[in-house]
Coordinates of C-alpha atoms in Angstrom, one line a residue:
X1 CA 0.1 0.3 0.1
X2 CA 1.7 3.3 -1.1
X3 CA 2.0 6.3 1.3
X4 CA -1.0 7.9 -0.7
X5 CA -3.6 5.2 0.0
X6 CA -2.5 5.4 3.7
X7 CA -3.2 9.1 3.9
X8 CA -6.5 8.3 2.5
X9 CA -7.3 5.5 4.7
X10 CA -6.4 7.5 7.9
X11 CA -8.5 10.6 6.9
X12 CA -11.7 8.1 6.1
X13 CA -10.9 6.2 9.8
X14 CA -11.1 9.6 11.3
X15 CA -13.8 10.8 9.6
X16 CA -16.2 7.7 10.4
X17 CA -14.9 8.1 14.0
X18 CA -15.9 11.6 14.3
X19 CA -19.4 10.9 13.0
X20 CA -20.0 8.3 15.6
X21 CA -19.0 10.5 18.3
X22 CA -21.1 13.4 17.1
X23 CA -23.9 10.8 16.6
X24 CA -23.5 9.6 20.6
X25 CA -23.5 13.3 21.5
X26 CA -26.7 14.1 19.9
X27 CA -28.4 10.9 20.8
X28 CA -28.5 12.1 24.5
X29 CA -30.2 10.0 27.0
X30 CA -32.1 6.8 26.0
X31 CA -31.9 7.7 22.6
X32 CA -33.2 11.1 22.4
X33 CA -31.7 14.8 21.8
X34 CA -33.6 16.8 23.2
X35 CA -30.9 18.3 25.8
X36 CA -28.5 18.9 22.5
X37 CA -31.3 21.4 21.3
X38 CA -31.0 23.8 24.5
X39 CA -28.4 26.3 24.4
X40 CA -29.2 27.7 28.1
X41 CA -27.4 27.7 31.5
X42 CA -30.2 27.9 33.6
X43 CA -33.8 27.2 33.5
X44 CA -35.2 26.7 30.2
X45 CA -39.1 27.3 29.7
X46 CA -41.1 26.8 26.4
X47 CA -44.6 27.0 25.8
X48 CA -46.0 25.5 22.7
X49 CA -49.3 25.9 21.2
X50 CA -50.5 22.4 19.6
X51 CA -54.1 22.5 18.7
X52 CA -57.7 23.7 18.4
X53 CA -61.0 22.8 17.8
X54 CA -64.1 25.3 17.2
X55 CA -66.5 24.4 19.8
X56 CA -70.3 25.0 20.1
X57 CA -71.8 27.5 19.4
X58 CA -70.8 28.4 16.4
X59 CA -70.9 32.1 16.2
X60 CA -70.5 34.7 13.0
X61 CA -68.7 37.3 15.4
X62 CA -65.0 36.1 15.4
X63 CA -63.9 37.6 18.7
X64 CA -66.6 35.5 20.6
X65 CA -66.4 32.4 19.0
X66 CA -64.9 29.4 21.4
X67 CA -62.5 27.3 20.9
X68 CA -61.0 24.1 22.6
X69 CA -57.2 24.3 22.8
X70 CA -54.3 21.8 24.0
X71 CA -50.8 23.3 24.7
X72 CA -48.0 22.2 26.7
X73 CA -45.5 24.3 28.8
X74 CA -42.0 22.3 29.4
X75 CA -39.7 23.3 32.4
X76 CA -36.2 22.1 32.0
X77 CA -33.1 22.5 34.5
X78 CA -30.2 23.2 32.2
X79 CA -28.1 24.9 35.2
X80 CA -25.7 23.6 37.6
X81 CA -28.5 24.2 40.7
X82 CA -31.1 22.0 41.8
X83 CA -34.7 23.7 41.4
X84 CA -36.8 23.3 44.2
X85 CA -40.3 23.8 44.4
X86 CA -40.5 24.9 40.8
X87 CA -43.4 27.6 39.7
X88 CA -44.1 29.3 36.3
X89 CA -46.7 31.9 35.3
X90 CA -48.2 32.2 32.2
X91 CA -49.7 35.4 31.0
X92 CA -52.8 34.1 29.2
X93 CA -54.5 37.0 27.2
X94 CA -57.2 35.2 25.3
X95 CA -60.0 34.6 28.0
X96 CA -58.7 30.9 28.4
X97 CA -60.4 28.7 30.8
X98 CA -58.4 26.1 32.0
X99 CA -60.3 22.5 32.0
X100 CA -57.5 20.4 33.0
X101 CA -53.6 20.4 33.5
X102 CA -51.0 17.6 34.2
X103 CA -48.1 17.3 36.2
X104 CA -49.0 20.7 37.6
X105 CA -51.2 22.4 40.3
X106 CA -52.9 25.8 39.3
X107 CA -52.2 27.6 42.3
X108 CA -54.5 30.8 42.4
X109 CA -57.8 28.9 41.6
X110 CA -59.8 26.3 44.0
X111 CA -60.6 24.3 41.3
X112 CA -60.9 23.3 37.5
X113 CA -62.3 24.6 35.4
X114 CA -61.5 28.1 36.2
X115 CA -60.9 31.6 34.0
X116 CA -57.5 32.6 33.6
X117 CA -57.3 35.2 31.2
X118 CA -55.5 37.4 33.5
X119 CA -52.7 34.8 33.7
X120 CA -52.1 32.0 36.4
X121 CA -49.2 30.3 38.6
X122 CA -48.7 26.5 37.9
X123 CA -46.2 24.6 40.5
X124 CA -45.2 21.2 40.2
X125 CA -46.8 18.3 41.4
X126 CA -46.2 15.3 42.1
X127 CA -42.3 16.6 40.6
X128 CA -42.0 19.5 42.9
X129 CA -38.0 19.8 42.3
X130 CA -35.7 19.6 39.2
X131 CA -32.3 18.2 39.7
X132 CA -29.6 19.0 37.8
X133 CA -28.2 17.1 34.5
X134 CA -24.6 16.6 36.2
X135 CA -26.4 14.7 39.0
X136 CA -28.4 12.7 37.1
X137 CA -26.4 11.7 33.9
X138 CA -28.8 14.0 32.1
X139 CA -31.8 12.0 33.0
X140 CA -34.8 13.7 31.6
X141 CA -37.1 12.4 34.0
X142 CA -35.4 14.0 36.7
X143 CA -34.5 17.0 35.4
X144 CA -37.6 18.1 33.3
X145 CA -41.4 18.6 33.6
X146 CA -43.9 18.5 31.0
X147 CA -47.2 20.4 31.7
X148 CA -49.9 19.7 29.2
X149 CA -53.2 21.7 29.3
X150 CA -56.5 21.8 27.6
X151 CA -59.0 24.6 27.7
X152 CA -61.3 26.9 25.9
X153 CA -60.2 30.3 24.5
X154 CA -62.1 33.0 22.6
X155 CA -61.4 34.7 19.3
X156 CA -58.3 34.5 17.2
X157 CA -59.3 32.3 14.4
X158 CA -56.5 30.2 12.4
X159 CA -53.8 30.5 11.1
X160 CA -53.3 32.8 14.2
X161 CA -51.9 31.8 17.3
X162 CA -53.7 32.3 20.5
X163 CA -50.3 32.7 22.7
X164 CA -49.8 34.1 26.0
X165 CA -48.1 37.3 26.8
X166 CA -45.1 36.0 28.2
X167 CA -43.8 32.9 30.1
X168 CA -41.4 33.3 33.5
X169 CA -39.9 31.3 36.4
X170 CA -41.3 32.8 39.5
X171 CA -39.1 31.2 41.8
X172 CA -37.0 33.7 44.2
X173 CA -33.4 34.1 42.7
X174 CA -34.1 34.4 39.2
X175 CA -34.8 36.5 36.3
X176 CA -35.9 35.7 32.8
X177 CA -35.9 37.9 29.9
X178 CA -38.9 38.3 27.1
X179 CA -39.5 34.9 25.7
X180 CA -38.3 34.5 21.9
X181 CA -41.4 33.5 19.7
X182 CA -41.9 31.6 16.8
X183 CA -45.3 30.8 15.4
X184 CA -47.2 28.6 18.0
X185 CA -44.1 28.3 20.3
X186 CA -42.2 30.7 22.7
X187 CA -39.2 30.1 25.2
X188 CA -36.8 31.5 27.5
X189 CA -33.8 31.0 29.5
X190 CA -34.1 32.0 33.3
X191 CA -30.8 32.5 34.8
X192 CA -29.7 33.2 38.5
X193 CA -29.8 36.8 39.5
X194 CA -26.6 37.4 40.7
X195 CA -27.6 40.6 42.7
X196 CA -30.0 38.5 44.6
X197 CA -29.3 37.2 48.1
X198 CA -27.7 33.9 48.1
X199 CA -29.5 31.0 50.2
X200 CA -28.0 28.0 51.2
X201 CA -28.2 25.6 48.0
X202 CA -26.5 22.7 50.0
X203 CA -29.6 22.2 51.9
X204 CA -31.9 19.2 51.1
X205 CA -35.3 21.0 51.5
X206 CA -36.5 24.4 51.5
X207 CA -36.2 26.7 54.4
X208 CA -39.5 27.1 56.7
X209 CA -41.7 30.3 55.5
X210 CA -43.3 32.8 57.5
X211 CA -46.9 33.8 57.3
X212 CA -50.3 34.9 59.0
X213 CA -51.1 31.3 59.8
X214 CA -48.6 28.3 59.2
X215 CA -50.0 24.7 58.7
X216 CA -47.5 21.7 59.0
X217 CA -47.8 18.6 57.7
X218 CA -45.8 16.0 59.2
X219 CA -45.4 12.2 58.7
X220 CA -44.9 10.6 62.2
X221 CA -45.0 6.9 61.0
X222 CA -44.8 5.3 57.7
X223 CA -46.0 1.7 56.4
X224 CA -46.3 0.2 52.9
X225 CA -50.0 1.2 52.2
X226 CA -50.7 3.8 55.1
X227 CA -49.0 6.4 57.2
X228 CA -49.8 8.4 60.3
X229 CA -49.8 12.3 59.8
X230 CA -50.0 15.2 62.2
X231 CA -51.4 18.4 61.2
X232 CA -50.6 21.3 63.0
X233 CA -52.1 25.1 62.6
X234 CA -50.6 28.0 64.3
X235 CA -51.5 31.6 64.4
X236 CA -48.6 34.0 63.9
X237 CA -50.7 37.1 63.1
X238 CA -51.3 39.4 66.3
X239 CA -55.0 40.0 64.7
X240 CA -55.3 36.8 63.3
X241 CA -58.2 34.3 64.5
X242 CA -60.4 31.6 63.7
X243 CA -63.8 30.3 65.4
X244 CA -65.4 27.2 64.5
X245 CA -62.6 26.4 62.1
X246 CA -63.3 24.2 58.7
X247 CA -60.3 23.1 57.4
X248 CA -60.2 21.3 53.9
X249 CA -57.8 20.1 51.0
X250 CA -58.0 17.9 47.7
X251 CA -56.2 14.4 47.8
X252 CA -54.2 14.0 44.4
X253 CA -53.7 10.3 44.5
X254 CA -56.8 8.6 45.4
X255 CA -56.0 8.3 49.7
X256 CA -58.9 8.1 52.2
X257 CA -58.6 9.0 56.1
X258 CA -59.3 6.0 57.9
X259 CA -59.1 7.3 61.3
X260 CA -58.7 10.7 63.2
X261 CA -57.7 12.1 67.0
X262 CA -58.3 15.6 67.9
X263 CA -60.8 16.4 64.9
X264 CA -63.1 14.6 62.9
X265 CA -64.8 14.7 59.3
X266 CA -67.7 16.9 58.9
X267 CA -69.1 14.5 56.4
X268 CA -68.8 10.6 56.5
X269 CA -68.8 9.7 53.1
X270 CA -67.7 6.1 52.2
X271 CA -69.2 6.1 48.8
X272 CA -66.3 7.1 46.7
X273 CA -64.3 4.3 48.3
X274 CA -66.8 1.5 48.2
X275 CA -67.7 2.3 44.3
X276 CA -64.4 3.2 43.4
X277 CA -60.7 1.8 43.1
X278 CA -60.1 1.7 46.9
X279 CA -62.8 -0.8 47.3
X280 CA -61.5 -2.9 44.5
X281 CA -58.1 -2.9 46.2
X282 CA -59.1 -2.7 50.0
X283 CA -61.7 -5.5 49.6
X284 CA -61.1 -7.1 52.9
X285 CA -61.5 -3.5 54.6
X286 CA -64.7 -2.8 56.6
X287 CA -65.4 0.8 54.9
X288 CA -68.3 1.5 57.5
X289 CA -65.3 2.4 60.3
X290 CA -63.4 4.3 57.9
X291 CA -63.8 8.3 58.7
X292 CA -64.4 9.8 55.0
X293 CA -63.3 8.9 51.6
X294 CA -64.1 12.1 50.2
X295 CA -61.6 13.6 47.8
X296 CA -62.2 17.2 49.4
X297 CA -63.0 16.4 53.1
X298 CA -63.9 19.1 55.5
X299 CA -62.5 18.7 58.9
X300 CA -63.4 20.2 62.2
X301 CA -62.2 20.6 65.6
X302 CA -63.5 18.5 68.5
X303 CA -65.4 20.2 71.3
X304 CA -63.4 20.4 74.8
X305 CA -65.6 18.0 76.5
X306 CA -63.5 15.2 74.0
X307 CA -59.9 16.4 75.2
X308 CA -59.2 13.5 77.4
X309 CA -61.4 11.2 75.4
X310 CA -58.9 8.0 74.8
X311 CA -60.5 7.1 71.6
X312 CA -60.6 10.5 69.5
X313 CA -58.9 12.4 71.9
X314 CA -55.8 13.1 74.1
X315 CA -53.8 15.0 71.3
X316 CA -52.0 18.4 72.7
X317 CA -53.4 21.4 71.2
X318 CA -56.8 19.7 70.3
X319 CA -60.4 20.3 71.1
X320 CA -60.8 23.7 71.3
X321 CA -64.2 23.7 69.5
X322 CA -62.2 25.5 66.5
X323 CA -61.1 28.3 68.1
X324 CA -57.6 29.8 67.3
X325 CA -56.6 32.9 69.1
X326 CA -53.6 35.2 68.7
X327 CA -50.8 34.8 70.8
X328 CA -51.4 38.1 72.6
X329 CA -54.5 36.7 73.9
X330 CA -53.8 33.2 74.7
X331 CA -50.7 31.3 73.8
X332 CA -51.8 28.0 74.4
X333 CA -54.9 28.9 72.4
X334 CA -52.7 30.2 69.3
X335 CA -52.0 26.2 68.4
X336 CA -54.4 23.4 67.1
X337 CA -53.1 20.0 66.5
X338 CA -54.9 16.7 65.1
X339 CA -53.8 13.4 63.5
X340 CA -54.9 10.9 60.8
X341 CA -54.6 7.7 59.6
X342 CA -54.1 7.9 56.0
X343 CA -54.5 5.0 53.2
X344 CA -52.6 5.1 50.0
X345 CA -53.3 3.5 46.6
X346 CA -51.3 1.8 44.2
X347 CA -48.8 2.7 42.6
X348 CA -47.8 4.5 46.1
X349 CA -47.2 1.2 48.0
X350 CA -44.0 1.7 49.6
X351 CA -43.3 3.5 53.0
X352 CA -41.1 6.1 51.3
X353 CA -44.2 7.2 48.6
X354 CA -45.5 10.2 50.5
X355 CA -47.3 13.1 49.0
X356 CA -49.5 15.8 51.0
X357 CA -52.8 16.8 49.7
X358 CA -52.9 20.0 47.7
X359 CA -55.2 23.0 47.4
X360 CA -55.9 23.8 51.2
X361 CA -58.6 26.3 52.3
X362 CA -59.4 27.3 55.8
X363 CA -62.2 29.3 57.2
X364 CA -64.0 30.6 60.2
X365 CA -67.3 32.1 61.3
X366 CA -66.6 36.1 61.7
X367 CA -62.9 35.7 61.2
X368 CA -60.0 36.9 58.6
X369 CA -60.3 35.7 55.0
X370 CA -57.3 33.3 54.5
X371 CA -55.5 32.8 51.1
X372 CA -53.4 29.3 51.2
X373 CA -50.4 29.0 49.0
X374 CA -49.1 25.9 47.5
X375 CA -47.7 22.9 49.9
X376 CA -43.9 22.8 49.8
X377 CA -41.2 20.4 51.7
X378 CA -39.2 21.4 54.5
X379 CA -36.9 20.2 56.8
X380 CA -38.3 17.6 59.1
X381 CA -39.8 18.6 62.2
X382 CA -38.3 18.1 65.4
X383 CA -40.4 16.3 68.7
X384 CA -39.3 16.1 72.1
X385 CA -38.5 12.1 72.6
X386 CA -41.2 10.5 74.2
X387 CA -38.9 9.0 76.8
X388 CA -38.2 12.2 78.6
X389 CA -34.3 11.7 77.5
X390 CA -32.4 14.9 76.4
X391 CA -33.0 14.1 72.8
X392 CA -35.4 14.5 69.7
X393 CA -37.4 12.7 67.4
X394 CA -37.6 13.8 63.5
X395 CA -40.4 13.4 61.5
X396 CA -40.4 11.0 58.4
X397 CA -41.4 13.9 56.1
X398 CA -42.9 17.2 56.7
X399 CA -44.5 20.0 54.5
X400 CA -45.6 23.4 55.1
X401 CA -48.6 25.6 54.0
X402 CA -48.5 29.2 54.6
X403 CA -52.1 31.0 54.6
X404 CA -52.1 34.7 54.6
X405 CA -54.9 37.2 55.6
X406 CA -56.6 38.8 52.6
X407 CA -58.7 42.0 52.4
X408 CA -62.2 40.9 52.3
X409 CA -64.4 42.1 49.1
X410 CA -67.4 44.3 50.2
X411 CA -70.1 41.7 49.3
X412 CA -68.1 39.4 51.5
X413 CA -67.8 41.4 54.6
X414 CA -69.2 40.0 57.5
X415 CA -68.7 42.7 60.1
X416 CA -69.8 46.3 59.6
X417 CA -68.7 49.7 61.7
X418 CA -70.8 53.1 61.8
X419 CA -69.9 56.3 63.1
X420 CA -71.5 58.4 65.1
X421 CA -70.4 62.2 67.1
X422 CA -71.8 64.3 69.8
X423 CA -72.0 67.2 67.0
X424 CA -74.6 65.2 64.8
X425 CA -77.7 63.7 65.4
X426 CA -77.1 60.9 62.4
X427 CA -75.3 57.7 62.3
X428 CA -73.4 57.1 59.1
X429 CA -73.5 53.1 58.3
X430 CA -70.6 51.3 56.6
X431 CA -71.1 50.8 52.3
X432 CA -71.5 46.9 53.3
X433 CA -74.6 47.3 55.4
X434 CA -78.0 49.7 55.5
X435 CA -81.0 49.9 57.0
X436 CA -84.5 51.6 56.3
X437 CA -83.5 54.5 58.8
X438 CA -80.2 54.7 57.1
X439 CA -81.9 54.9 53.6
X440 CA -84.0 57.4 54.5
X441 CA -81.5 59.7 56.2
X442 CA -79.3 59.4 53.0
X443 CA -81.9 60.5 50.9
X444 CA -82.8 63.7 53.3
X445 CA -79.1 64.4 53.0
X446 CA -79.0 63.8 49.3
X447 CA -76.2 61.2 49.9
X448 CA -75.4 58.5 46.9
X449 CA -76.8 55.3 47.8
X450 CA -75.0 52.4 46.5
X451 CA -76.8 49.9 43.8
X452 CA -77.4 47.4 44.6
X453 CA -78.5 48.3 47.9
X454 CA -76.6 45.6 50.5
X455 CA -79.0 43.9 52.6
X456 CA -79.7 44.6 56.2
X457 CA -78.4 41.3 57.3
X458 CA -75.0 41.0 55.2
X459 CA -73.4 41.6 58.6
X460 CA -73.3 39.3 61.4
X461 CA -71.6 41.4 63.7
X462 CA -71.4 45.7 63.4
X463 CA -69.6 47.9 65.5
X464 CA -70.6 51.7 66.3
X465 CA -67.9 54.1 67.0
X466 CA -69.2 57.2 68.6
X467 CA -66.9 60.4 69.1
X468 CA -68.5 61.4 72.5
X469 CA -65.9 64.5 73.4
X470 CA -63.4 66.5 72.0
X471 CA -61.8 69.2 74.2
X472 CA -58.3 70.7 74.9
X473 CA -56.7 67.9 77.0
X474 CA -58.3 65.0 75.5
X475 CA -60.9 63.3 74.0
X476 CA -63.1 60.2 74.1
X477 CA -65.3 57.7 72.3
X478 CA -68.0 54.7 73.2
X479 CA -67.5 51.7 71.4
X480 CA -70.9 49.2 70.9
X481 CA -70.8 46.0 69.4
X482 CA -73.7 44.1 68.1
X483 CA -74.2 40.4 67.4
X484 CA -76.8 40.2 65.1
X485 CA -75.9 36.4 64.1
X486 CA -77.3 33.1 65.8
X487 CA -74.2 32.2 67.5
X488 CA -72.1 33.2 70.7
X489 CA -68.6 34.8 70.5
X490 CA -66.4 33.6 73.2
X491 CA -63.2 35.4 74.1
X492 CA -64.0 38.3 71.2
X493 CA -61.8 40.9 70.6
X494 CA -61.9 44.4 68.4
X495 CA -58.9 46.0 66.9
X496 CA -59.1 50.0 66.6
X497 CA -56.4 51.4 64.0
X498 CA -56.0 55.1 64.8
X499 CA -53.5 56.6 62.7
X500 CA -52.5 59.8 64.4
X501 CA -54.1 59.9 68.0
X502 CA -53.6 56.2 69.3
X503 CA -50.5 57.2 71.1
X504 CA -52.6 58.9 73.7
X505 CA -54.7 56.0 74.7
X506 CA -55.1 56.1 78.3
X507 CA -57.9 53.4 79.3
X508 CA -60.8 51.4 78.4
X509 CA -63.8 51.2 80.8
X510 CA -65.8 48.1 81.1
X511 CA -63.4 46.4 78.3
X512 CA -59.6 45.4 78.7
X513 CA -57.6 47.9 76.4
X514 CA -53.9 47.6 75.7
X515 CA -51.7 49.7 72.6
X516 CA -50.2 47.5 70.4
X517 CA -46.9 48.0 69.0
X518 CA -47.1 45.7 65.8
X519 CA -49.4 46.7 64.2
X520 CA -48.8 50.1 65.0
X521 CA -51.6 52.6 66.5
X522 CA -53.8 50.1 67.0
X523 CA -55.7 49.7 70.3
X524 CA -57.1 46.2 71.0
X525 CA -59.7 45.5 73.4
X526 CA -61.2 42.3 75.0
X527 CA -63.9 41.5 77.2
X528 CA -63.4 41.4 81.0
X529 CA -63.2 38.1 82.9
X530 CA -67.0 37.1 82.9
X531 CA -67.9 39.5 80.1
X532 CA -66.2 38.0 77.4
X533 CA -69.2 36.8 75.7
X534 CA -71.0 38.5 73.1
X535 CA -74.1 36.7 72.9
X536 CA -76.2 35.8 69.9
X537 CA -79.3 37.8 68.7
X538 CA -82.6 36.9 70.4
X539 CA -86.4 37.0 70.8
X540 CA -87.5 40.5 72.3
X541 CA -89.4 41.1 75.0
X542 CA -92.3 42.8 73.0
X543 CA -92.3 40.7 69.7
X544 CA -94.7 43.4 67.8
X545 CA -92.1 46.1 68.4
X546 CA -88.8 44.2 68.8
X547 CA -88.9 40.8 67.3
X548 CA -85.1 40.6 67.2
X549 CA -83.0 41.9 70.0
X550 CA -79.1 41.7 69.1
X551 CA -76.3 40.9 71.6
X552 CA -74.5 44.1 73.0
X553 CA -71.4 45.1 74.8
X554 CA -70.3 48.4 75.3
X555 CA -67.0 50.6 76.6
X556 CA -65.7 54.1 76.7
X557 CA -62.1 54.6 75.6
X558 CA -60.4 58.1 77.0
X559 CA -57.3 59.4 75.2
X560 CA -55.0 62.4 76.1
X561 CA -53.5 64.9 73.8
X562 CA -49.8 65.0 74.9
X563 CA -48.2 63.7 72.1
X564 CA -49.8 65.8 69.8
X565 CA -48.2 69.3 71.1
X566 CA -50.5 72.1 71.2
X567 CA -51.8 71.7 67.7
X568 CA -55.6 71.4 67.9
X569 CA -57.2 68.0 67.0
X570 CA -59.5 67.9 64.3
X571 CA -62.7 65.6 64.9
X572 CA -61.9 63.3 61.8
X573 CA -58.6 62.3 63.1
X574 CA -60.5 60.9 66.0
X575 CA -62.5 58.3 63.9
X576 CA -60.6 54.8 63.1
X577 CA -58.9 54.2 59.6
X578 CA -59.5 50.4 60.2
X579 CA -61.5 48.2 62.5
X580 CA -61.2 44.5 63.3
X581 CA -63.3 42.0 65.1
X582 CA -62.1 38.6 65.7
X583 CA -59.4 39.4 63.2
X584 CA -61.7 40.1 60.3
X585 CA -61.4 43.7 58.9
X586 CA -64.8 45.7 59.3
X587 CA -66.4 47.6 56.2
X588 CA -66.3 51.2 57.3
X589 CA -68.1 54.4 56.3
X590 CA -67.2 56.2 52.9
X591 CA -67.7 59.5 54.8
X592 CA -67.7 61.1 58.4
X593 CA -70.5 62.6 60.5
X594 CA -71.4 66.3 59.3
X595 CA -69.8 69.5 60.8
X596 CA -67.1 68.3 62.2
X597 CA -63.9 69.9 62.0
X598 CA -61.9 70.2 58.8
X599 CA -58.6 67.9 58.9
X600 CA -56.9 70.4 56.8
X601 CA -57.8 73.3 59.2
X602 CA -56.7 71.0 62.3
X603 CA -53.5 70.3 60.6
X604 CA -52.3 73.2 58.8
X605 CA -53.9 76.1 60.6
X606 CA -53.5 77.5 64.2
X607 CA -56.0 78.0 67.0
X608 CA -56.0 81.9 66.2
X609 CA -56.8 81.3 62.8
X610 CA -59.4 78.8 63.5
X611 CA -61.1 81.4 65.9
X612 CA -61.1 84.1 63.3
X613 CA -62.8 82.2 60.7
X614 CA -65.4 81.3 63.1
X615 CA -66.2 84.6 64.1
X616 CA -66.2 85.5 60.6
X617 CA -68.5 82.8 59.9
X618 CA -71.1 84.0 62.4
X619 CA -70.6 87.7 61.8
X620 CA -71.6 87.0 57.9
X621 CA -74.2 84.1 57.8

């Protein structure tokens, strides 16, 4: 073989080897080449519009025509850091209605179908974390999540693509550029924000979060087909509260509650088990003794009489009839605990296959309205060892749910306030409640009435703030509570926020009164011992005149003005800017009683100028 042939042979061998290497590189893991397509050192997001079909009714108006659509969002960890508890925001803009979502939970709606035309947030479930390619040898099942969506949208006939405005990662510590678009797809590479505060990336789970109400889901014991869970609710807001709480969630993997201690299911329905997959799998189980098989069970607290019950009680911090108080009132009643035995379904039949329920929601009677976030995995909870030794026992697995107080809508308000004053013979009602007398008075005074007019019984509790005096050295106000509902309120509290005059609080007569430092400028009031019950509405002594009489409590508050210096205090500064009953923010009147001193005058004019204006007014009227 001459030298020329040898050269050609070597060149051909090198070429073939290079092609083989490139083919192996492009093949990726499991014969796929998906990783080779991603040019991103971070979290790679895509949204692909797949198809649509015209839905009934068929309309001539293109913008009103509904279409059934399918789309897929993909989240791939193409970086060097594990992404825990991933969350993405999709900014829909075509009046979309999501009907079904796979491999994710829609965190800002309670259930599907739901309108998401203003955008929505999706979080991973059951795959909440995305590991790195380096630590998984490029295993797509561990570094990537695909979310398949089905729903309806309106307008944009073919060949146009009804795409979202944007798609982005909402996890802390990342920043996303505007997505690149091409036809029916969009993509974005979200990278770590170097200016963001660096968190501990070596810990196995997310750090515990803070919030108004913290729910902890601890797995205490784990078996093949069932586990023991402990649920703890802790009140961390100084004005937060729950009475007769109802807690609910949604099982996502066919689980059901076999038994409970410290709480009970409001509805014991086992039909979903008997006629469903659980009945087929657990054929030897007596479902008549099962607590509940509902996919969305409603859980309530036990009464105090069951606290020491050996069968359903004997759990610390249980059995308070659903009362969860602020720690400032009673620290031992700021926590509620119960346990439950949870049975699982295939394929989760090993002790490490543990998944918490999703879509948590908690409500009370006349209490704050809480909005609960998604479930996050956190470090295991430490418990004192039952042996009494100086050691701790860790839970097998722990998740956390954060619920924060939201401001109620006017039509949902269950507490209403009214204002009155010594210088006026009228009472100004809140914008959420009105009575016949208030309507007549508004018409006489030519006040604008809301449409539609609220019902008199919108509010279960009403509070009247009456400014009874305002003199040089101080001022006073009467606070009167009315219970128009059918239940008594034990250990009630009222909080009144005064922006500029709360510092002058001296004392409350017939109530316990305290000036809180958090939140600022807030007077916190409770009933005296033996007088801490606000009774329910009852029959009147004269049915023809007073068929129903509300429960009532009243107190006088006194304030001094030393902290204000020598400036005069306007009447309008002496009315609350916020009021709370048992944690729920009350609806306030939109205006104050007439003839009060001008706030502008009080803040910016001297006493002499005020006297001069009064003299001139009296002279020329």
